Amino acid sequence: MNGPEIHVEFAPELGLFLPQGRRGGASKVVTDGVSTLGHVIESLGVPLTEVGALVVDGREVPVSHVPGPGETVDVRPVTRPQRVPGAPLRFLLDVHLGTLARRLRLLGVDAAYESTDIGDPALAARSAAERRVMLSRDRGLLRRRELWAGAFVYSTRPDEQLRDVLDRFAPELRPWTRCTACNGLLKEAAKDDVVDQLEGGTRRSYDVFAQCEECGRAYWKGAHHDQLETIVVRALEEFGS
């Protein structure tokens, strides 16, 4: 580019998206004089899903602002908790976030999940069609214009991923109300309704069941319940209303 020179400073939280030389303090950026500030920021590596306020020479501007010569731009992170207006808060997760999807569902959060790689265009289209917040670690996906909304998942560890999403979006938690397999809602079920899914030991040992209204899967407090209960209790203690 061969246009106006501006100075851009990113919040420390956004440093992982930037080359080393642009972290820590303002750096010079040469623009083409016609591109929007949003385009300039994304060209430097930061998805706009992670950007909060843009402050130019002390005044907040939209991403459509075209920077002029000598302007100083302060790029701030998203304010937490982040509000997503225009639709009920619900999520769509890509193929790499299956554990996070199951844990969100365990907490009663509406979390759709693609268990196969259907490609970025199809994911973005589903996000827009169903008005779901796209959760991903794929920066290219989060830059697609057709997304309804999106958020980068900063950690590779499921425990940290869950805390990050709950802290960022503050969804309502309703544990034990969704199917962890398909995201459908659960209902109480009699043993006779699910007996064909039970092995002999389970039939003898358990009497309280739930069943998914969508896929029909049966649930009971089996061998892994204590582990799941720990996840639920920790989430409620830190993020429950």
PDB file of C-alpha atoms in Angstrom:
ATOM      1  CA  MET A   1       0.000   0.000   0.000  1.00  0.00           C
ATOM      2  CA  ASN A   2       1.155   3.487  -0.704  1.00  0.00           C
ATOM      3  CA  GLY A   3      -1.262   5.800   1.070  1.00  0.00           C
ATOM      4  CA  PRO A   4      -1.721   7.567   4.415  1.00  0.00           C
ATOM      5  CA  GLU A   5       0.355   6.409   7.361  1.00  0.00           C
ATOM      6  CA  ILE A   6      -1.479   5.773  10.627  1.00  0.00           C
ATOM      7  CA  HIS A   7      -0.510   4.449  14.042  1.00  0.00           C
ATOM      8  CA  VAL A   8      -2.362   1.439  15.425  1.00  0.00           C
ATOM      9  CA  GLU A   9      -2.173   0.077  18.961  1.00  0.00           C
ATOM     10  CA  PHE A  10      -3.868  -3.187  19.876  1.00  0.00           C
ATOM     11  CA  ALA A  11      -5.018  -4.243  23.341  1.00  0.00           C
ATOM     12  CA  PRO A  12      -2.748  -6.892  24.901  1.00  0.00           C
ATOM     13  CA  GLU A  13      -5.560  -9.460  24.667  1.00  0.00           C
ATOM     14  CA  LEU A  14      -5.327  -9.279  20.873  1.00  0.00           C
ATOM     15  CA  GLY A  15      -1.585  -9.815  20.741  1.00  0.00           C
ATOM     16  CA  LEU A  16      -1.770 -13.508  19.807  1.00  0.00           C
ATOM     17  CA  PHE A  17      -3.226 -12.554  16.414  1.00  0.00           C
ATOM     18  CA  LEU A  18      -0.364 -10.188  15.602  1.00  0.00           C
ATOM     19  CA  PRO A  19       3.219 -10.608  14.424  1.00  0.00           C
ATOM     20  CA  GLN A  20       5.738  -9.981  17.192  1.00  0.00           C
ATOM     21  CA  GLY A  21       6.664  -6.547  15.900  1.00  0.00           C
ATOM     22  CA  ARG A  22       3.152  -5.182  16.343  1.00  0.00           C
ATOM     23  CA  ARG A  23       2.698  -6.283  19.940  1.00  0.00           C
ATOM     24  CA  GLY A  24       3.192  -3.847  22.787  1.00  0.00           C
ATOM     25  CA  GLY A  25       2.614  -0.250  21.769  1.00  0.00           C
ATOM     26  CA  ALA A  26       1.551   1.594  18.644  1.00  0.00           C
ATOM     27  CA  SER A  27       3.049   0.635  15.302  1.00  0.00           C
ATOM     28  CA  LYS A  28       3.017   2.377  11.938  1.00  0.00           C
ATOM     29  CA  VAL A  29       0.673   1.102   9.252  1.00  0.00           C
ATOM     30  CA  VAL A  30       0.602   2.384   5.674  1.00  0.00           C
ATOM     31  CA  THR A  31      -2.932   2.249   4.244  1.00  0.00           C
ATOM     32  CA  ASP A  32      -4.247   2.644   0.698  1.00  0.00           C
ATOM     33  CA  GLY A  33      -6.424   5.638   1.557  1.00  0.00           C
ATOM     34  CA  VAL A  34      -9.703   3.912   0.636  1.00  0.00           C
ATOM     35  CA  SER A  35      -9.947   0.762   2.766  1.00  0.00           C
ATOM     36  CA  THR A  36     -12.047   0.837   5.921  1.00  0.00           C
ATOM     37  CA  LEU A  37     -10.490   0.572   9.345  1.00  0.00           C
ATOM     38  CA  GLY A  38     -12.129  -2.835   9.719  1.00  0.00           C
ATOM     39  CA  HIS A  39     -10.358  -4.063   6.596  1.00  0.00           C
ATOM     40  CA  VAL A  40      -7.043  -2.677   7.813  1.00  0.00           C
ATOM     41  CA  ILE A  41      -7.385  -4.424  11.189  1.00  0.00           C
ATOM     42  CA  GLU A  42      -8.232  -7.761   9.594  1.00  0.00           C
ATOM     43  CA  SER A  43      -5.343  -7.424   7.156  1.00  0.00           C
ATOM     44  CA  LEU A  44      -3.061  -7.244  10.198  1.00  0.00           C
ATOM     45  CA  GLY A  45      -4.423 -10.591  11.436  1.00  0.00           C
ATOM     46  CA  VAL A  46      -7.134  -9.713  13.964  1.00  0.00           C
ATOM     47  CA  PRO A  47     -10.680 -11.039  13.289  1.00  0.00           C
ATOM     48  CA  LEU A  48     -13.299  -8.355  13.815  1.00  0.00           C
ATOM     49  CA  THR A  49     -15.219 -10.794  16.028  1.00  0.00           C
ATOM     50  CA  GLU A  50     -12.559 -10.075  18.665  1.00  0.00           C
ATOM     51  CA  VAL A  51     -12.620  -6.298  18.351  1.00  0.00           C
ATOM     52  CA  GLY A  52     -14.635  -4.068  20.648  1.00  0.00           C
ATOM     53  CA  ALA A  53     -14.410  -0.291  20.489  1.00  0.00           C
ATOM     54  CA  LEU A  54     -12.261   1.451  17.882  1.00  0.00           C
ATOM     55  CA  VAL A  55     -11.011   4.780  19.174  1.00  0.00           C
ATOM     56  CA  VAL A  56      -9.396   7.208  16.717  1.00  0.00           C
ATOM     57  CA  ASP A  57      -7.705  10.245  18.238  1.00  0.00           C
ATOM     58  CA  GLY A  58      -9.931   9.982  21.292  1.00  0.00           C
ATOM     59  CA  ARG A  59     -13.281   9.386  19.574  1.00  0.00           C
ATOM     60  CA  GLU A  60     -15.018   6.102  18.918  1.00  0.00           C
ATOM     61  CA  VAL A  61     -15.572   5.248  15.262  1.00  0.00           C
ATOM     62  CA  PRO A  62     -17.275   2.387  13.379  1.00  0.00           C
ATOM     63  CA  VAL A  63     -15.382  -0.287  11.455  1.00  0.00           C
ATOM     64  CA  SER A  64     -16.495   1.486   8.281  1.00  0.00           C
ATOM     65  CA  HIS A  65     -14.309   4.502   9.133  1.00  0.00           C
ATOM     66  CA  VAL A  66     -11.653   5.229   6.503  1.00  0.00           C
ATOM     67  CA  PRO A  67      -8.487   6.263   8.354  1.00  0.00           C
ATOM     68  CA  GLY A  68      -6.783   9.476   7.388  1.00  0.00           C
ATOM     69  CA  PRO A  69      -3.120  10.514   7.523  1.00  0.00           C
ATOM     70  CA  GLY A  70      -1.554  10.606  10.982  1.00  0.00           C
ATOM     71  CA  GLU A  71      -4.508   9.149  12.869  1.00  0.00           C
ATOM     72  CA  THR A  72      -3.854   7.122  16.003  1.00  0.00           C
ATOM     73  CA  VAL A  73      -6.095   4.082  16.383  1.00  0.00           C
ATOM     74  CA  ASP A  74      -6.718   2.288  19.681  1.00  0.00           C
ATOM     75  CA  VAL A  75      -8.120  -1.198  19.039  1.00  0.00           C
ATOM     76  CA  ARG A  76      -9.858  -2.492  22.155  1.00  0.00           C
ATOM     77  CA  PRO A  77     -11.098  -6.017  22.951  1.00  0.00           C
ATOM     78  CA  VAL A  78     -14.710  -7.084  23.169  1.00  0.00           C
ATOM     79  CA  THR A  79     -16.407  -5.963  26.372  1.00  0.00           C
ATOM     80  CA  ARG A  80     -17.475  -8.854  28.593  1.00  0.00           C
ATOM     81  CA  PRO A  81     -20.124 -10.052  29.003  1.00  0.00           C
ATOM     82  CA  GLN A  82     -20.719  -9.626  25.276  1.00  0.00           C
ATOM     83  CA  ARG A  83     -24.301  -9.068  24.208  1.00  0.00           C
ATOM     84  CA  VAL A  84     -25.473 -10.421  20.863  1.00  0.00           C
ATOM     85  CA  PRO A  85     -28.683  -8.550  19.976  1.00  0.00           C
ATOM     86  CA  GLY A  86     -31.291  -9.704  17.513  1.00  0.00           C
ATOM     87  CA  ALA A  87     -31.710 -13.380  18.411  1.00  0.00           C
ATOM     88  CA  PRO A  88     -31.722 -15.759  21.377  1.00  0.00           C
ATOM     89  CA  LEU A  89     -28.175 -16.595  22.437  1.00  0.00           C
ATOM     90  CA  ARG A  90     -27.178 -19.893  20.878  1.00  0.00           C
ATOM     91  CA  PHE A  91     -24.006 -21.290  19.394  1.00  0.00           C
ATOM     92  CA  LEU A  92     -22.588 -23.246  16.480  1.00  0.00           C
ATOM     93  CA  LEU A  93     -19.260 -25.056  16.954  1.00  0.00           C
ATOM     94  CA  ASP A  94     -16.955 -26.409  14.291  1.00  0.00           C
ATOM     95  CA  VAL A  95     -15.606 -29.943  13.995  1.00  0.00           C
ATOM     96  CA  HIS A  96     -12.652 -29.311  16.333  1.00  0.00           C
ATOM     97  CA  LEU A  97     -14.740 -28.313  19.366  1.00  0.00           C
ATOM     98  CA  GLY A  98     -16.765 -31.435  20.111  1.00  0.00           C
ATOM     99  CA  THR A  99     -15.856 -31.622  23.801  1.00  0.00           C
ATOM    100  CA  LEU A 100     -16.770 -27.971  24.321  1.00  0.00           C
ATOM    101  CA  ALA A 101     -20.096 -28.541  22.559  1.00  0.00           C
ATOM    102  CA  ARG A 102     -20.951 -31.469  24.834  1.00  0.00           C
ATOM    103  CA  ARG A 103     -20.065 -29.491  27.956  1.00  0.00           C
ATOM    104  CA  LEU A 104     -22.179 -26.524  26.889  1.00  0.00           C
ATOM    105  CA  ARG A 105     -25.091 -28.885  26.267  1.00  0.00           C
ATOM    106  CA  LEU A 106     -24.517 -30.480  29.663  1.00  0.00           C
ATOM    107  CA  LEU A 107     -25.116 -27.012  31.129  1.00  0.00           C
ATOM    108  CA  GLY A 108     -28.288 -26.551  29.093  1.00  0.00           C
ATOM    109  CA  VAL A 109     -26.785 -24.129  26.574  1.00  0.00           C
ATOM    110  CA  ASP A 110     -28.058 -24.392  22.987  1.00  0.00           C
ATOM    111  CA  ALA A 111     -24.921 -25.530  21.142  1.00  0.00           C
ATOM    112  CA  ALA A 112     -25.171 -26.956  17.638  1.00  0.00           C
ATOM    113  CA  TYR A 113     -22.117 -28.855  16.434  1.00  0.00           C
ATOM    114  CA  GLU A 114     -20.844 -30.161  13.126  1.00  0.00           C
ATOM    115  CA  SER A 115     -19.108 -33.503  13.723  1.00  0.00           C
ATOM    116  CA  THR A 116     -17.721 -33.529  10.173  1.00  0.00           C
ATOM    117  CA  ASP A 117     -15.825 -30.856   8.300  1.00  0.00           C
ATOM    118  CA  ILE A 118     -18.502 -29.328   6.081  1.00  0.00           C
ATOM    119  CA  GLY A 119     -16.286 -26.383   5.095  1.00  0.00           C
ATOM    120  CA  ASP A 120     -16.180 -22.733   6.079  1.00  0.00           C
ATOM    121  CA  PRO A 121     -18.827 -21.503   3.582  1.00  0.00           C
ATOM    122  CA  ALA A 122     -21.406 -24.003   4.858  1.00  0.00           C
ATOM    123  CA  LEU A 123     -20.635 -23.223   8.515  1.00  0.00           C
ATOM    124  CA  ALA A 124     -20.941 -19.489   7.911  1.00  0.00           C
ATOM    125  CA  ALA A 125     -24.200 -20.002   6.034  1.00  0.00           C
ATOM    126  CA  ARG A 126     -25.646 -22.059   8.893  1.00  0.00           C
ATOM    127  CA  SER A 127     -24.566 -19.423  11.405  1.00  0.00           C
ATOM    128  CA  ALA A 128     -26.449 -16.805   9.413  1.00  0.00           C
ATOM    129  CA  ALA A 129     -29.522 -18.946   8.681  1.00  0.00           C
ATOM    130  CA  GLU A 130     -29.988 -20.007  12.318  1.00  0.00           C
ATOM    131  CA  ARG A 131     -28.575 -16.824  13.879  1.00  0.00           C
ATOM    132  CA  ARG A 132     -26.013 -18.699  15.916  1.00  0.00           C
ATOM    133  CA  VAL A 133     -22.721 -17.400  17.289  1.00  0.00           C
ATOM    134  CA  MET A 134     -19.941 -19.286  15.499  1.00  0.00           C
ATOM    135  CA  LEU A 135     -17.312 -20.607  17.931  1.00  0.00           C
ATOM    136  CA  SER A 136     -14.040 -21.592  16.308  1.00  0.00           C
ATOM    137  CA  ARG A 137     -10.265 -21.415  16.428  1.00  0.00           C
ATOM    138  CA  ASP A 138     -10.210 -20.902  12.652  1.00  0.00           C
ATOM    139  CA  ARG A 139      -9.432 -17.248  12.016  1.00  0.00           C
ATOM    140  CA  GLY A 140     -10.324 -17.525   8.349  1.00  0.00           C
ATOM    141  CA  LEU A 141     -13.803 -18.801   9.202  1.00  0.00           C
ATOM    142  CA  LEU A 142     -14.352 -15.948  11.647  1.00  0.00           C
ATOM    143  CA  ARG A 143     -13.516 -13.434   8.929  1.00  0.00           C
ATOM    144  CA  ARG A 144     -16.304 -14.570   6.613  1.00  0.00           C
ATOM    145  CA  ARG A 145     -18.770 -11.751   6.043  1.00  0.00           C
ATOM    146  CA  GLU A 146     -21.891 -13.947   6.053  1.00  0.00           C
ATOM    147  CA  LEU A 147     -21.453 -14.993   9.707  1.00  0.00           C
ATOM    148  CA  TRP A 148     -24.269 -13.973  12.013  1.00  0.00           C
ATOM    149  CA  ALA A 149     -21.760 -13.495  14.826  1.00  0.00           C
ATOM    150  CA  GLY A 150     -18.603 -15.248  15.918  1.00  0.00           C
ATOM    151  CA  ALA A 151     -15.986 -15.678  18.607  1.00  0.00           C
ATOM    152  CA  PHE A 152     -12.486 -17.074  18.682  1.00  0.00           C
ATOM    153  CA  VAL A 153     -11.926 -19.876  21.205  1.00  0.00           C
ATOM    154  CA  TYR A 154      -8.603 -18.925  22.761  1.00  0.00           C
ATOM    155  CA  SER A 155      -7.556 -22.137  24.494  1.00  0.00           C
ATOM    156  CA  THR A 156      -7.040 -25.699  23.300  1.00  0.00           C
ATOM    157  CA  ARG A 157      -8.024 -27.108  26.723  1.00  0.00           C
ATOM    158  CA  PRO A 158     -11.744 -27.932  27.169  1.00  0.00           C
ATOM    159  CA  ASP A 159     -11.902 -26.662  30.775  1.00  0.00           C
ATOM    160  CA  GLU A 160     -10.456 -23.304  29.760  1.00  0.00           C
ATOM    161  CA  GLN A 161     -12.574 -23.159  26.612  1.00  0.00           C
ATOM    162  CA  LEU A 162     -15.743 -23.598  28.654  1.00  0.00           C
ATOM    163  CA  ARG A 163     -14.782 -20.909  31.156  1.00  0.00           C
ATOM    164  CA  ASP A 164     -13.910 -18.531  28.331  1.00  0.00           C
ATOM    165  CA  VAL A 165     -17.273 -18.947  26.575  1.00  0.00           C
ATOM    166  CA  LEU A 166     -19.266 -18.686  29.818  1.00  0.00           C
ATOM    167  CA  ASP A 167     -17.327 -15.600  30.872  1.00  0.00           C
ATOM    168  CA  ARG A 168     -17.626 -13.926  27.481  1.00  0.00           C
ATOM    169  CA  PHE A 169     -21.319 -14.515  26.766  1.00  0.00           C
ATOM    170  CA  ALA A 170     -22.880 -15.269  30.176  1.00  0.00           C
ATOM    171  CA  PRO A 171     -25.498 -17.688  28.797  1.00  0.00           C
ATOM    172  CA  GLU A 172     -28.313 -18.891  31.023  1.00  0.00           C
ATOM    173  CA  LEU A 173     -27.325 -22.211  32.584  1.00  0.00           C
ATOM    174  CA  ARG A 174     -29.935 -24.964  32.865  1.00  0.00           C
ATOM    175  CA  PRO A 175     -27.954 -28.134  33.587  1.00  0.00           C
ATOM    176  CA  TRP A 176     -29.229 -31.579  32.675  1.00  0.00           C
ATOM    177  CA  THR A 177     -31.856 -30.276  30.233  1.00  0.00           C
ATOM    178  CA  ARG A 178     -30.168 -31.018  26.871  1.00  0.00           C
ATOM    179  CA  CYS A 179     -28.942 -34.096  25.094  1.00  0.00           C
ATOM    180  CA  THR A 180     -25.154 -34.020  24.955  1.00  0.00           C
ATOM    181  CA  ALA A 181     -25.270 -36.086  21.769  1.00  0.00           C
ATOM    182  CA  CYS A 182     -27.633 -34.047  19.577  1.00  0.00           C
ATOM    183  CA  ASN A 183     -28.556 -30.856  21.516  1.00  0.00           C
ATOM    184  CA  GLY A 184     -32.220 -31.821  21.807  1.00  0.00           C
ATOM    185  CA  LEU A 185     -34.235 -31.158  24.960  1.00  0.00           C
ATOM    186  CA  LEU A 186     -34.597 -33.860  27.603  1.00  0.00           C
ATOM    187  CA  LYS A 187     -37.814 -35.082  29.206  1.00  0.00           C
ATOM    188  CA  GLU A 188     -38.496 -37.424  32.099  1.00  0.00           C
ATOM    189  CA  ALA A 189     -38.899 -41.016  30.993  1.00  0.00           C
ATOM    190  CA  ALA A 190     -40.212 -44.183  32.579  1.00  0.00           C
ATOM    191  CA  LYS A 191     -37.937 -47.222  32.575  1.00  0.00           C
ATOM    192  CA  ASP A 192     -40.323 -48.981  30.222  1.00  0.00           C
ATOM    193  CA  ASP A 193     -39.867 -46.175  27.685  1.00  0.00           C
ATOM    194  CA  VAL A 194     -36.104 -46.722  27.432  1.00  0.00           C
ATOM    195  CA  VAL A 195     -35.695 -50.350  28.470  1.00  0.00           C
ATOM    196  CA  ASP A 196     -34.521 -51.389  25.014  1.00  0.00           C
ATOM    197  CA  GLN A 197     -31.439 -49.157  25.505  1.00  0.00           C
ATOM    198  CA  LEU A 198     -30.477 -50.615  28.886  1.00  0.00           C
ATOM    199  CA  GLU A 199     -28.145 -53.460  29.698  1.00  0.00           C
ATOM    200  CA  GLY A 200     -29.036 -55.899  32.449  1.00  0.00           C
ATOM    201  CA  GLY A 201     -27.051 -54.214  35.204  1.00  0.00           C
ATOM    202  CA  THR A 202     -28.505 -50.810  34.402  1.00  0.00           C
ATOM    203  CA  ARG A 203     -32.058 -52.162  34.365  1.00  0.00           C
ATOM    204  CA  ARG A 204     -31.551 -53.625  37.829  1.00  0.00           C
ATOM    205  CA  SER A 205     -29.703 -50.671  39.371  1.00  0.00           C
ATOM    206  CA  TYR A 206     -31.487 -47.546  38.092  1.00  0.00           C
ATOM    207  CA  ASP A 207     -35.060 -46.311  38.113  1.00  0.00           C
ATOM    208  CA  VAL A 208     -34.787 -42.619  37.177  1.00  0.00           C
ATOM    209  CA  PHE A 209     -34.316 -41.803  33.513  1.00  0.00           C
ATOM    210  CA  ALA A 210     -34.537 -38.978  31.003  1.00  0.00           C
ATOM    211  CA  GLN A 211     -34.866 -39.204  27.251  1.00  0.00           C
ATOM    212  CA  CYS A 212     -34.028 -36.859  24.399  1.00  0.00           C
ATOM    213  CA  GLU A 213     -37.085 -35.581  22.564  1.00  0.00           C
ATOM    214  CA  GLU A 214     -35.126 -35.448  19.316  1.00  0.00           C
ATOM    215  CA  CYS A 215     -32.937 -38.558  19.045  1.00  0.00           C
ATOM    216  CA  GLY A 216     -34.522 -40.723  21.774  1.00  0.00           C
ATOM    217  CA  ARG A 217     -31.289 -41.336  23.658  1.00  0.00           C
ATOM    218  CA  ALA A 218     -31.747 -42.416  27.283  1.00  0.00           C
ATOM    219  CA  TYR A 219     -29.910 -40.832  30.244  1.00  0.00           C
ATOM    220  CA  TRP A 220     -29.397 -41.940  33.842  1.00  0.00           C
ATOM    221  CA  LYS A 221     -26.916 -41.302  36.652  1.00  0.00           C
ATOM    222  CA  GLY A 222     -24.368 -43.852  35.560  1.00  0.00           C
ATOM    223  CA  ALA A 223     -20.660 -44.397  36.137  1.00  0.00           C
ATOM    224  CA  HIS A 224     -19.588 -41.026  34.724  1.00  0.00           C
ATOM    225  CA  HIS A 225     -22.152 -38.952  36.612  1.00  0.00           C
ATOM    226  CA  ASP A 226     -19.761 -37.745  39.314  1.00  0.00           C
ATOM    227  CA  GLN A 227     -17.346 -36.392  36.696  1.00  0.00           C
ATOM    228  CA  LEU A 228     -20.166 -34.570  34.916  1.00  0.00           C
ATOM    229  CA  GLU A 229     -21.540 -33.296  38.222  1.00  0.00           C
ATOM    230  CA  THR A 230     -18.153 -31.726  38.962  1.00  0.00           C
ATOM    231  CA  ILE A 231     -18.263 -29.786  35.684  1.00  0.00           C
ATOM    232  CA  VAL A 232     -21.793 -28.587  36.433  1.00  0.00           C
ATOM    233  CA  VAL A 233     -21.080 -27.553  40.016  1.00  0.00           C
ATOM    234  CA  ARG A 234     -17.974 -25.578  39.047  1.00  0.00           C
ATOM    235  CA  ALA A 235     -19.818 -23.757  36.279  1.00  0.00           C
ATOM    236  CA  LEU A 236     -22.758 -22.873  38.526  1.00  0.00           C
ATOM    237  CA  GLU A 237     -20.490 -21.661  41.317  1.00  0.00           C
ATOM    238  CA  GLU A 238     -18.606 -19.311  39.000  1.00  0.00           C
ATOM    239  CA  PHE A 239     -21.169 -18.358  36.349  1.00  0.00           C
ATOM    240  CA  GLY A 240     -24.624 -19.283  37.645  1.00  0.00           C
ATOM    241  CA  SER A 241     -27.103 -16.509  38.275  1.00  0.00           C
TER     242      SER A 241
END
